[in-house]
Amino acid sequence: MQYGLRVAARTPETGMLTLGPTLETPRLVLRPPTLQDLDGFSAMMADPESARFIGGLQPRTAVWRGICAMAGSWALQGYGMFSVFEKSTGKWVGRLGPWMPDGWPGTEVGWGLLREHWGKGYASEASAATLDWAFDHLSWTDVIHCIAPANTPSKQVAQRLGSRFLRMSPLPPPYDGEPAEIWGQSREEWRTRKK
């Protein structure tokens, strides 16, 4: 996998400013989100199944605020979710990456993909690149994944990444309706597994 760190760069396709790196995997390109990604984000959050475990259905106006929060995380914290694209088609696949809002139970790498891209191994492939980046460039010592108890596919992604169930934990508002399963692993576990 290749990755390069840029403080700020313009995307080749739109010239929009992004605040962070572009990561590449064999099949995917990950970069910080821009408003150019609003249609993809909106489609994901308008689909009941895609949105089910990542905040539920949201109108386009709320999705716009979410993209701005993710871009703001890049500006204020130096990391945030990436927009994920297929290399072969350029299609927006989903959003994925490091995330830790105020009150969050730990340093998370999370994922959410459009339903049409489920079952292709994209979440595992992109999350592996993101784990490398978070451990190498953010100096995180561990990573968690907050997973709804009924979200079996996300538990399977976590297991493929080498994470294990750690505990149940409440999430901060507005996600405080029910506790989440916390899956995760240490940097040492990740690096040992990769050898």
Backbone as ProteinMPNN parsed JSONL, in Angstrom:
{"seq_chain_A": "MQYGLRVAARTPETGMLTLGPTLETPRLVLRPPTLQDLDGFSAMMADPESARFIGGLQPRTAVWRGICAMAGSWALQGYGMFSVFEKSTGKWVGRLGPWMPDGWPGTEVGWGLLREHWGKGYASEASAATLDWAFDHLSWTDVIHCIAPANTPSKQVAQRLGSRFLRMSPLPPPYDGEPAEIWGQSREEWRTRKK", "coords_chain_A": {"N_chain_A": [[0.825, -1.172, 0.0], [0.383, 2.273, -0.675], [1.028, 5.466, 0.67], [0.842, 8.943, 1.094], [1.65, 11.821, 2.867], [0.028, 14.843, 2.997], [-0.266, 18.205, 3.83], [-2.135, 20.041, 2.867], [-3.957, 19.766, -0.105], [-5.036, 19.938, -3.508], [-7.746, 18.266, -5.028], [-7.351, 16.242, -7.919], [-9.527, 15.874, -9.69], [-11.447, 17.866, -9.13], [-10.242, 20.125, -8.098], [-10.756, 20.923, -5.547], [-9.918, 21.76, -2.175], [-8.242, 19.578, 0.03], [-7.575, 18.334, 3.294], [-5.361, 16.474, 4.172], [-3.951, 13.117, 3.858], [-3.709, 11.074, 0.869], [-4.56, 7.799, 0.474], [-3.73, 4.668, -0.976], [-4.899, 1.514, -2.002], [-4.78, -1.837, -3.357], [-7.243, -1.837, -4.823], [-8.57, 0.52, -4.235], [-8.972, 4.073, -3.569], [-8.369, 6.39, -1.057], [-9.311, 9.424, 0.375], [-9.471, 12.576, 2.149], [-12.802, 13.778, 2.787], [-14.706, 15.86, 0.525], [-16.981, 18.482, -0.455], [-17.753, 17.659, -2.922], [-18.348, 15.031, -2.655], [-20.871, 14.821, -1.685], [-23.202, 13.758, -2.959], [-22.723, 10.955, -2.967], [-22.435, 10.412, -0.171], [-24.999, 11.25, 0.615], [-26.644, 9.42, -0.747], [-25.9, 7.056, 0.565], [-26.804, 7.594, 3.182], [-29.478, 7.815, 2.736], [-30.395, 5.337, 2.227], [-32.05, 2.772, 3.826], [-30.805, 0.367, 4.777], [-28.008, 0.753, 4.407], [-27.628, 2.96, 6.066], [-28.453, 2.11, 8.522], [-26.858, 1.297, 10.834], [-25.207, 3.441, 11.232], [-26.113, 5.851, 12.241], [-28.626, 6.131, 11.15], [-31.348, 6.965, 8.853], [-30.9, 10.0, 7.049], [-31.581, 13.34, 6.071], [-30.465, 15.169, 3.153], [-29.529, 17.701, 3.979], [-28.667, 17.266, 6.615], [-26.663, 15.415, 6.1], [-24.861, 17.001, 4.723], [-23.957, 18.588, 6.844], [-22.666, 16.576, 8.278], [-20.521, 15.861, 6.565], [-19.118, 18.245, 6.653], [-18.398, 18.217, 9.36], [-16.638, 16.049, 9.356], [-14.634, 17.018, 7.624], [-13.882, 19.157, 9.197], [-12.81, 17.772, 11.355], [-10.47, 16.804, 10.205], [-9.148, 19.259, 9.855], [-8.955, 20.249, 12.491], [-8.063, 18.132, 14.144], [-6.281, 16.647, 12.677], [-6.906, 14.268, 11.504], [-9.522, 12.13, 10.242], [-12.559, 10.729, 8.902], [-12.218, 9.1, 5.732], [-13.157, 9.613, 2.306], [-13.988, 6.991, 0.169], [-13.013, 5.476, -2.844], [-13.557, 3.476, -5.774], [-10.834, 2.329, -7.635], [-10.981, 1.382, -10.268], [-13.353, 2.391, -11.38], [-13.815, 4.904, -10.361], [-15.957, 5.415, -8.771], [-17.742, 6.542, -5.859], [-17.509, 4.839, -2.877], [-17.882, 4.712, -0.103], [-17.544, 5.862, 3.321], [-14.856, 5.995, 5.604], [-12.553, 5.368, 8.263], [-10.205, 6.941, 10.632], [-11.525, 8.135, 13.714], [-12.654, 10.121, 16.334], [-14.736, 11.61, 18.071], [-15.562, 14.107, 20.577], [-15.898, 12.712, 23.777], [-15.99, 10.098, 22.875], [-15.505, 6.502, 23.093], [-12.85, 5.752, 22.58], [-9.954, 5.598, 20.361], [-10.988, 5.308, 17.219], [-11.305, 3.288, 14.273], [-13.575, 3.351, 11.895], [-16.288, 2.313, 9.684], [-18.448, 2.715, 6.834], [-20.36, 1.788, 4.159], [-21.793, 2.191, 0.872], [-24.589, 0.18, 0.084], [-24.481, -1.247, -2.339], [-21.835, -1.872, -2.571], [-21.195, -3.688, -0.649], [-19.865, -6.79, 0.572], [-17.637, -7.1, -1.06], [-15.189, -6.978, 0.069], [-14.152, -4.486, 0.48], [-14.374, -2.887, 2.83], [-12.669, -4.169, 4.653], [-10.213, -4.061, 3.261], [-9.737, -1.272, 2.906], [-9.848, -0.444, 5.573], [-7.633, -1.754, 6.658], [-5.515, -0.351, 5.444], [-5.992, 2.103, 6.606], [-5.639, 1.525, 9.322], [-2.869, 0.976, 9.339], [-1.961, 3.571, 8.669], [-2.991, 5.124, 10.829], [-1.653, 3.99, 13.046], [1.03, 4.389, 12.292], [1.287, 7.174, 11.605], [-0.327, 8.721, 13.269], [0.411, 7.847, 15.651], [-1.162, 6.268, 17.288], [-1.889, 3.97, 19.883], [-3.693, 1.991, 20.202], [-6.674, 0.708, 18.639], [-10.164, 0.998, 18.265], [-13.392, -0.361, 17.334], [-16.607, 0.674, 17.131], [-19.47, -1.087, 17.379], [-22.78, -1.897, 16.566], [-24.769, -4.21, 18.408], [-26.374, -5.891, 16.76], [-25.152, -5.834, 14.302], [-23.851, -7.888, 12.439], [-22.287, -8.188, 9.972], [-20.342, -6.089, 10.276], [-19.003, -6.95, 12.548], [-17.774, -9.169, 11.478], [-16.003, -7.951, 9.673], [-14.36, -6.632, 11.533], [-13.246, -8.89, 12.812], [-11.829, -10.022, 10.628], [-9.871, -8.113, 10.431], [-8.421, -8.697, 12.625], [-9.257, -7.827, 15.056], [-10.883, -8.037, 18.28], [-13.704, -8.744, 20.422], [-14.062, -6.478, 23.041], [-15.536, -5.122, 25.086], [-18.724, -3.882, 26.321], [-20.069, -0.639, 25.751], [-21.35, 2.608, 26.498], [-22.261, 5.133, 24.096], [-21.587, 8.59, 23.353], [-24.11, 11.255, 23.277], [-25.329, 12.105, 20.009], [-25.806, 9.36, 19.99], [-26.571, 7.743, 22.079], [-28.596, 5.911, 22.625], [-28.523, 3.083, 22.85], [-26.165, 0.677, 24.161], [-22.926, 0.087, 22.651], [-21.042, -2.529, 21.1], [-17.651, -2.843, 21.748], [-14.979, -3.392, 19.827], [-11.57, -4.304, 19.167], [-7.97, -3.737, 18.996], [-4.452, -3.723, 19.82], [-1.664, -1.663, 18.766], [0.651, -3.212, 18.682], [-0.42, -5.808, 18.479], [-1.623, -5.592, 15.932], [0.637, -5.127, 14.283], [2.15, -7.452, 14.769], [0.417, -9.39, 13.749], [0.429, -8.735, 11.051], [2.921, -9.55, 10.164]], "CA_chain_A": [[0.0, 0.0, 0.0], [1.111, 3.527, -0.734], [0.365, 6.634, 1.205], [1.669, 10.121, 1.184], [1.049, 12.813, 3.739], [-0.012, 16.204, 2.503], [-0.983, 19.086, 4.749], [-3.294, 20.477, 2.101], [-3.763, 19.542, -1.535], [-6.26, 20.048, -4.313], [-8.057, 17.016, -5.704], [-7.157, 16.407, -9.357], [-10.768, 15.905, -10.454], [-12.276, 19.051, -8.892], [-9.477, 21.267, -7.623], [-11.151, 21.27, -4.183], [-8.884, 21.6, -1.167], [-8.389, 18.533, 1.036], [-6.628, 18.506, 4.383], [-4.879, 15.182, 4.641], [-3.284, 12.254, 2.889], [-4.421, 10.162, -0.018], [-4.064, 6.437, 0.633], [-4.122, 3.78, -2.06], [-4.811, 0.069, -1.82], [-4.847, -2.402, -4.708], [-8.477, -1.539, -5.549], [-9.266, 1.694, -3.718], [-8.309, 5.328, -3.243], [-8.981, 7.03, 0.099], [-8.884, 10.799, 0.576], [-10.421, 13.302, 2.992], [-14.005, 14.145, 2.043], [-14.99, 17.218, 0.065], [-18.407, 18.612, -0.776], [-17.971, 16.923, -4.169], [-18.79, 13.694, -2.27], [-22.19, 14.929, -1.057], [-24.169, 12.831, -3.56], [-22.449, 9.614, -2.461], [-22.809, 10.396, 1.245], [-26.463, 11.364, 0.71], [-27.22, 8.139, -1.175], [-25.679, 6.082, 1.64], [-27.632, 7.91, 4.344], [-30.887, 7.725, 2.339], [-30.71, 3.917, 2.111], [-32.289, 2.271, 5.188], [-29.839, -0.655, 5.186], [-26.674, 1.35, 4.511], [-27.608, 3.926, 7.165], [-29.028, 1.501, 9.733], [-25.976, 1.25, 11.991], [-24.3, 4.599, 11.258], [-26.864, 7.057, 12.544], [-29.974, 6.08, 10.592], [-31.673, 7.805, 7.697], [-30.655, 11.428, 7.236], [-31.802, 14.145, 4.867], [-29.254, 15.725, 2.54], [-29.036, 18.833, 4.775], [-27.922, 16.705, 7.754], [-25.463, 14.788, 5.542], [-23.946, 18.11, 4.466], [-23.34, 18.919, 8.137], [-21.759, 15.482, 8.616], [-19.295, 16.003, 5.764], [-18.385, 19.389, 7.206], [-17.803, 17.772, 10.628], [-15.482, 15.211, 9.033], [-13.587, 17.919, 7.129], [-13.425, 19.903, 10.366], [-11.948, 16.885, 12.135], [-9.157, 16.845, 9.549], [-8.524, 20.555, 10.107], [-8.701, 20.481, 13.911], [-7.401, 17.019, 14.812], [-5.284, 16.045, 11.809], [-7.421, 12.994, 10.996], [-10.969, 12.017, 10.126], [-12.981, 9.721, 7.941], [-11.868, 9.273, 4.331], [-14.044, 9.154, 1.245], [-13.37, 5.825, -0.47], [-13.389, 5.367, -4.255], [-13.012, 2.374, -6.567], [-9.849, 2.773, -8.629], [-11.354, 0.993, -11.629], [-14.507, 3.138, -11.889], [-13.888, 6.241, -9.779], [-17.199, 5.545, -8.0], [-17.692, 6.71, -4.412], [-17.867, 3.563, -2.252], [-18.331, 4.936, 1.268], [-16.657, 6.655, 4.16], [-14.165, 5.051, 6.465], [-11.287, 5.871, 8.77], [-10.018, 7.286, 12.038], [-12.603, 8.985, 14.199], [-12.77, 10.181, 17.786], [-15.404, 12.822, 18.547], [-15.538, 14.34, 22.013], [-16.661, 11.745, 24.561], [-15.968, 8.775, 22.237], [-14.844, 5.557, 23.999], [-11.48, 5.433, 22.204], [-9.509, 5.954, 19.016], [-11.725, 4.362, 16.376], [-11.357, 3.204, 12.819], [-14.921, 2.893, 11.589], [-16.595, 2.208, 8.26], [-19.818, 2.703, 6.336], [-20.303, 1.707, 2.698], [-23.031, 2.03, 0.113], [-24.972, -1.23, 0.061], [-24.05, -1.884, -3.595], [-20.424, -2.253, -2.46], [-21.026, -4.679, 0.409], [-19.483, -8.135, 0.157], [-16.495, -7.078, -1.986], [-13.959, -6.898, 0.845], [-13.656, -3.114, 0.495], [-14.241, -2.377, 4.201], [-11.445, -4.751, 5.229], [-9.047, -3.563, 2.516], [-9.516, 0.141, 3.228], [-9.575, -0.323, 7.009], [-6.251, -2.181, 6.891], [-4.654, 0.787, 5.085], [-6.228, 3.148, 7.599], [-4.971, 1.101, 10.557], [-1.44, 1.26, 9.136], [-1.752, 5.012, 8.716], [-3.254, 5.622, 12.187], [-0.579, 3.562, 13.936], [2.307, 4.956, 11.865], [1.332, 8.63, 11.503], [-1.004, 9.36, 14.395], [1.013, 7.246, 16.849], [-2.155, 5.623, 18.142], [-1.395, 2.722, 20.475], [-4.743, 0.989, 20.018], [-7.81, 1.12, 17.809], [-11.424, 0.319, 18.531], [-14.485, -0.274, 16.364], [-17.888, 0.687, 17.845], [-20.349, -1.877, 16.518], [-24.09, -2.227, 17.12], [-24.832, -5.654, 18.655], [-27.025, -6.621, 15.661], [-24.417, -5.612, 13.041], [-22.974, -9.044, 12.212], [-21.256, -7.958, 8.954], [-19.236, -5.278, 10.801], [-18.226, -7.811, 13.446], [-16.945, -10.013, 10.614], [-14.902, -7.099, 9.208], [-13.458, -6.463, 12.679], [-12.513, -10.15, 12.987], [-10.864, -10.146, 9.531], [-8.778, -7.197, 10.739], [-7.708, -9.198, 13.793], [-9.812, -7.254, 16.284], [-11.697, -8.941, 19.094], [-14.658, -8.074, 21.307], [-13.417, -6.039, 24.275], [-16.489, -4.757, 26.136], [-19.874, -3.063, 25.943], [-19.838, 0.733, 26.197], [-22.28, 3.617, 25.969], [-21.7, 6.162, 23.223], [-22.112, 9.908, 23.729], [-25.189, 11.751, 22.423], [-26.702, 11.643, 19.896], [-25.83, 7.909, 19.77], [-26.63, 7.152, 23.409], [-29.81, 5.124, 22.789], [-28.196, 1.742, 23.328], [-24.713, 0.496, 24.197], [-22.263, -0.502, 21.494], [-19.953, -3.465, 21.329], [-16.351, -2.256, 21.431], [-14.011, -4.355, 19.318], [-10.333, -3.591, 18.952], [-6.657, -4.366, 19.119], [-3.343, -2.803, 20.045], [-0.721, -1.481, 17.658], [1.543, -4.375, 18.68], [-1.179, -6.942, 17.928], [-1.762, -5.354, 14.5], [1.927, -5.303, 13.622], [2.505, -8.867, 14.868], [-0.464, -10.123, 12.834], [0.797, -8.439, 9.662], [4.217, -10.169, 9.791]], "C_chain_A": [[0.874, 1.242, 0.0], [0.319, 4.569, 0.029], [1.366, 7.762, 1.289], [0.948, 11.158, 2.012], [1.163, 14.184, 3.099], [-0.766, 17.047, 3.517], [-2.251, 19.582, 4.074], [-2.97, 20.265, 0.631], [-5.097, 19.724, -2.233], [-6.499, 18.721, -5.016], [-7.929, 17.219, -7.204], [-8.466, 16.583, -10.124], [-11.548, 17.199, -10.287], [-11.491, 20.291, -8.525], [-9.853, 21.698, -6.218], [-10.029, 20.955, -3.21], [-9.223, 20.443, -0.231], [-7.281, 18.703, 2.059], [-6.177, 17.154, 4.901], [-4.316, 14.349, 3.517], [-4.26, 11.595, 1.921], [-3.764, 8.804, 0.156], [-4.545, 5.62, -0.548], [-3.937, 2.339, -1.63], [-4.865, -0.536, -3.219], [-6.096, -1.997, -5.498], [-9.108, -0.193, -5.225], [-8.349, 2.895, -3.565], [-9.094, 5.95, -2.097], [-8.425, 8.441, 0.203], [-9.895, 11.488, 1.489], [-11.631, 13.753, 2.168], [-14.033, 15.618, 1.641], [-16.479, 17.295, -0.235], [-18.759, 17.952, -2.105], [-18.528, 15.522, -3.883], [-20.208, 13.681, -1.709], [-23.207, 13.956, -1.652], [-23.972, 11.41, -3.048], [-22.849, 9.468, -1.004], [-24.327, 10.398, 1.394], [-27.15, 10.074, 0.307], [-27.069, 7.091, -0.07], [-26.627, 6.336, 2.801], [-29.127, 7.935, 4.019], [-31.336, 6.28, 2.192], [-30.884, 3.328, 3.509], [-31.263, 1.238, 5.661], [-28.433, -0.08, 5.344], [-26.553, 2.245, 5.744], [-27.976, 3.323, 8.518], [-28.136, 1.602, 10.959], [-25.012, 2.433, 12.079], [-25.082, 5.906, 11.423], [-28.27, 7.096, 11.992], [-30.164, 7.044, 9.438], [-31.47, 9.28, 8.027], [-30.962, 12.166, 5.949], [-30.475, 14.747, 4.387], [-28.67, 16.877, 3.366], [-28.241, 18.343, 5.99], [-26.623, 16.054, 7.271], [-24.422, 15.858, 5.242], [-23.217, 18.491, 5.753], [-22.336, 17.843, 8.554], [-20.446, 15.551, 7.85], [-18.458, 17.159, 6.31], [-17.739, 19.028, 8.542], [-16.568, 16.921, 10.359], [-14.324, 16.054, 8.499], [-13.02, 18.746, 8.285], [-12.529, 19.069, 11.261], [-10.549, 16.854, 11.534], [-8.436, 18.141, 9.886], [-8.114, 20.72, 11.57], [-7.898, 19.382, 14.596], [-6.302, 16.373, 13.975], [-5.667, 14.674, 11.304], [-8.941, 13.064, 10.961], [-11.293, 10.916, 9.143], [-12.502, 10.117, 6.543], [-13.095, 9.0, 3.46], [-13.284, 8.062, 0.511], [-13.926, 5.691, -1.885], [-12.807, 4.098, -4.857], [-12.007, 2.944, -7.555], [-10.357, 2.533, -10.045], [-12.466, 1.854, -12.22], [-14.534, 4.594, -11.433], [-15.127, 6.463, -8.94], [-16.918, 5.7, -6.515], [-18.263, 5.448, -3.777], [-18.454, 3.768, -0.866], [-17.373, 5.849, 1.996], [-16.118, 5.752, 5.252], [-12.922, 5.715, 7.031], [-11.263, 6.204, 10.231], [-11.033, 8.333, 12.49], [-12.59, 8.962, 15.715], [-13.395, 11.509, 18.207], [-15.28, 12.939, 20.069], [-16.426, 13.325, 22.732], [-16.664, 10.333, 24.005], [-15.188, 7.801, 23.122], [-13.424, 5.153, 23.61], [-11.172, 5.895, 20.799], [-10.052, 4.901, 18.051], [-11.304, 4.437, 14.917], [-12.712, 2.568, 12.529], [-15.165, 2.896, 10.095], [-18.085, 2.25, 8.028], [-19.749, 2.766, 4.822], [-21.7, 1.693, 2.1], [-23.337, 0.541, -0.02], [-24.498, -1.94, -1.21], [-22.596, -2.343, -3.559], [-20.155, -3.226, -1.317], [-20.574, -6.009, -0.197], [-18.313, -8.208, -0.808], [-15.16, -7.045, -1.255], [-13.391, -5.491, 0.941], [-13.456, -2.577, 1.911], [-12.96, -2.901, 4.843], [-10.198, -4.172, 4.571], [-8.725, -2.117, 2.9], [-9.207, 0.337, 4.714], [-8.152, -0.747, 7.335], [-5.282, -1.041, 6.559], [-4.784, 1.898, 6.119], [-5.591, 2.793, 8.935], [-3.468, 1.351, 10.462], [-1.159, 2.746, 9.323], [-1.939, 5.557, 10.135], [-2.134, 5.236, 13.148], [0.75, 4.233, 13.586], [2.37, 6.483, 11.964], [0.635, 9.363, 12.636], [-0.438, 8.879, 15.725], [-0.03, 6.692, 17.817], [-1.576, 4.311, 18.656], [-2.435, 1.62, 20.426], [-5.864, 1.592, 19.188], [-9.022, 0.319, 18.244], [-12.337, 0.453, 17.323], [-15.759, -0.353, 17.186], [-18.926, 0.04, 16.936], [-21.662, -2.162, 17.24], [-24.182, -3.744, 17.295], [-25.44, -6.462, 17.501], [-26.257, -6.548, 14.34], [-23.381, -6.721, 12.813], [-21.935, -8.797, 11.122], [-20.078, -7.109, 9.456], [-18.387, -6.064, 11.786], [-17.298, -8.712, 12.63], [-15.769, -9.219, 10.042], [-13.883, -6.936, 10.332], [-12.617, -7.721, 12.892], [-11.474, -10.342, 11.887], [-9.655, -9.238, 9.754], [-7.949, -7.66, 11.94], [-8.192, -8.609, 15.105], [-10.671, -8.283, 16.992], [-12.656, -8.105, 19.938], [-13.953, -7.738, 22.609], [-14.407, -5.798, 25.408], [-17.721, -4.111, 25.508], [-19.601, -1.662, 26.482], [-20.946, 1.639, 25.681], [-21.529, 4.555, 25.027], [-22.272, 7.506, 23.662], [-23.291, 10.298, 22.834], [-24.627, 12.257, 21.098], [-26.841, 10.128, 19.709], [-25.988, 7.128, 21.066], [-27.867, 6.298, 23.662], [-29.573, 3.719, 23.305], [-26.681, 1.553, 23.289], [-24.184, -0.17, 22.929], [-21.279, -1.559, 21.962], [-18.663, -2.756, 20.913], [-15.417, -3.404, 21.067], [-12.701, -3.612, 19.154], [-9.094, -4.435, 19.099], [-5.609, -3.288, 19.35], [-2.497, -2.682, 18.779], [0.195, -2.7, 17.547], [0.84, -5.606, 18.107], [-1.31, -6.804, 16.412], [-0.455, -5.638, 13.771], [2.386, -6.772, 13.665], [1.702, -9.689, 13.871], [-0.043, -9.934, 11.389], [2.069, -9.138, 9.218], [4.044, -11.514, 9.152]], "O_chain_A": [[1.954, 1.265, 0.59], [-0.912, 4.554, 0.031], [2.558, 7.561, 1.52], [-0.259, 11.343, 1.859], [2.245, 14.624, 2.713], [-1.812, 16.625, 4.011], [-3.329, 19.539, 4.667], [-1.86, 20.544, 0.177], [-6.155, 19.668, -1.606], [-5.564, 18.117, -5.541], [-8.349, 18.254, -7.722], [-8.523, 17.344, -11.09], [-12.253, 17.604, -11.211], [-12.012, 21.402, -8.627], [-9.352, 22.709, -5.726], [-9.28, 19.996, -3.4], [-10.352, 20.336, 0.247], [-6.185, 19.16, 1.734], [-6.591, 16.742, 5.985], [-4.212, 14.799, 2.376], [-5.471, 11.572, 2.142], [-2.55, 8.673, 0.003], [-5.639, 5.848, -1.064], [-2.953, 1.988, -0.981], [-4.987, 0.21, -4.191], [-6.023, -1.831, -6.715], [-10.081, 0.201, -5.868], [-7.131, 2.765, -3.448], [-10.321, 6.034, -2.145], [-7.213, 8.641, 0.129], [-11.039, 11.047, 1.597], [-11.495, 14.072, 0.986], [-13.473, 16.485, 2.311], [-17.161, 16.27, -0.264], [-19.934, 17.711, -2.386], [-19.114, 14.897, -4.767], [-20.695, 12.628, -1.298], [-24.003, 13.381, -0.909], [-24.946, 10.728, -2.727], [-23.528, 8.508, -0.638], [-24.879, 9.646, 2.197], [-28.126, 9.667, 0.937], [-27.999, 6.33, 0.2], [-27.198, 5.393, 3.349], [-29.954, 8.062, 4.922], [-32.53, 6.017, 2.046], [-29.95, 3.38, 4.308], [-30.89, 1.238, 6.834], [-27.742, -0.394, 6.313], [-25.505, 2.285, 6.388], [-27.818, 3.976, 9.549], [-28.618, 1.962, 12.033], [-24.103, 2.431, 12.909], [-24.749, 6.926, 10.819], [-29.038, 7.998, 12.325], [-29.277, 7.826, 9.094], [-31.81, 9.749, 9.113], [-30.646, 11.687, 4.86], [-29.5, 14.816, 5.135], [-27.449, 17.019, 3.447], [-27.237, 18.957, 6.351], [-25.599, 16.13, 7.951], [-23.232, 15.649, 5.479], [-22.003, 18.693, 5.748], [-21.285, 18.153, 9.114], [-19.379, 15.324, 8.42], [-17.235, 17.056, 6.414], [-16.635, 19.489, 8.83], [-15.56, 17.054, 11.054], [-13.171, 15.837, 8.872], [-11.817, 19.002, 8.339], [-11.59, 19.592, 11.862], [-9.556, 16.876, 12.262], [-7.239, 18.127, 10.173], [-7.05, 21.266, 11.86], [-7.136, 19.657, 15.523], [-5.477, 15.63, 14.507], [-4.832, 13.977, 10.727], [-9.557, 13.939, 11.569], [-10.4, 10.251, 8.618], [-12.396, 11.299, 6.214], [-13.974, 8.232, 3.851], [-12.085, 8.187, 0.259], [-15.134, 5.779, -2.106], [-11.703, 3.685, -4.502], [-12.291, 3.929, -8.236], [-10.184, 3.379, -10.922], [-12.522, 2.031, -13.437], [-15.2, 5.425, -12.049], [-15.346, 7.568, -8.442], [-15.998, 5.089, -5.973], [-19.376, 5.034, -4.103], [-19.408, 3.089, -0.485], [-16.521, 6.51, 1.401], [-16.811, 4.87, 5.758], [-12.298, 6.536, 6.359], [-12.154, 5.822, 10.99], [-11.355, 9.274, 11.765], [-12.524, 7.89, 16.318], [-12.694, 12.422, 18.645], [-14.934, 11.974, 20.75], [-17.572, 13.107, 22.338], [-17.277, 9.445, 24.598], [-14.288, 8.232, 23.842], [-12.845, 4.281, 24.258], [-12.007, 6.501, 20.128], [-9.623, 3.747, 18.071], [-10.988, 5.508, 14.398], [-12.962, 1.411, 12.868], [-14.356, 3.415, 9.326], [-18.882, 1.879, 8.89], [-19.152, 3.684, 4.259], [-22.661, 1.248, 2.729], [-22.427, -0.265, -0.216], [-24.148, -3.119, -1.158], [-22.167, -3.115, -4.417], [-19.0, -3.553, -1.047], [-20.877, -6.305, -1.353], [-18.021, -9.284, -1.33], [-14.107, -7.081, -1.892], [-12.275, -5.308, 1.427], [-12.473, -1.883, 2.171], [-12.247, -2.148, 5.506], [-9.235, -3.831, 5.257], [-7.574, -1.786, 3.184], [-8.394, 1.189, 5.072], [-7.522, -0.153, 8.21], [-4.337, -0.794, 7.308], [-3.801, 2.553, 6.464], [-5.057, 3.67, 9.615], [-2.863, 1.877, 11.397], [-0.237, 3.13, 10.043], [-1.133, 6.366, 10.595], [-1.71, 6.049, 13.969], [1.511, 4.605, 14.479], [3.398, 7.03, 12.364], [0.972, 10.51, 12.932], [-0.756, 9.421, 16.783], [0.198, 6.654, 19.026], [-0.854, 3.622, 17.935], [-2.107, 0.445, 20.59], [-5.985, 2.81, 19.054], [-8.929, -0.87, 18.55], [-12.099, 1.256, 16.421], [-15.979, -1.348, 17.876], [-19.225, 0.552, 15.857], [-21.662, -2.613, 18.385], [-23.725, -4.491, 16.43], [-25.05, -7.611, 17.291], [-26.682, -7.15, 13.354], [-22.181, -6.502, 12.979], [-20.777, -9.165, 11.319], [-18.933, -7.382, 9.098], [-17.174, -5.864, 11.853], [-16.17, -8.984, 13.042], [-14.662, -9.746, 9.934], [-12.681, -7.086, 10.11], [-11.412, -7.63, 13.126], [-10.357, -10.777, 12.166], [-8.548, -9.555, 9.318], [-6.901, -7.084, 12.235], [-7.602, -8.863, 16.155], [-11.124, -9.261, 16.398], [-12.442, -6.91, 20.141], [-13.32, -8.601, 23.218], [-14.171, -6.205, 26.546], [-17.748, -3.831, 24.31], [-18.982, -1.504, 27.534], [-21.428, 1.463, 24.562], [-20.319, 4.744, 25.151], [-23.335, 7.55, 24.28], [-23.456, 9.735, 21.752], [-23.521, 12.798, 21.084], [-27.906, 9.662, 19.302], [-25.58, 5.969, 21.142], [-28.161, 5.987, 24.816], [-30.351, 3.218, 24.116], [-25.991, 2.185, 22.489], [-24.902, -0.89, 22.236], [-20.753, -1.494, 23.073], [-18.601, -2.143, 19.848], [-15.111, -4.267, 21.89], [-12.713, -2.39, 19.012], [-9.145, -5.649, 19.294], [-5.845, -2.104, 19.108], [-2.605, -3.489, 17.856], [0.481, -3.166, 16.444], [1.436, -6.361, 17.338], [-1.131, -7.78, 15.684], [-0.452, -6.321, 12.747], [2.951, -7.27, 12.691], [2.243, -10.584, 13.221], [-0.144, -10.861, 10.585], [2.287, -9.309, 8.019], [5.028, -12.156, 8.786]]}, "name": "protein", "num_of_chains": 1, "seq": "MQYGLRVAARTPETGMLTLGPTLETPRLVLRPPTLQDLDGFSAMMADPESARFIGGLQPRTAVWRGICAMAGSWALQGYGMFSVFEKSTGKWVGRLGPWMPDGWPGTEVGWGLLREHWGKGYASEASAATLDWAFDHLSWTDVIHCIAPANTPSKQVAQRLGSRFLRMSPLPPPYDGEPAEIWGQSREEWRTRKK"}
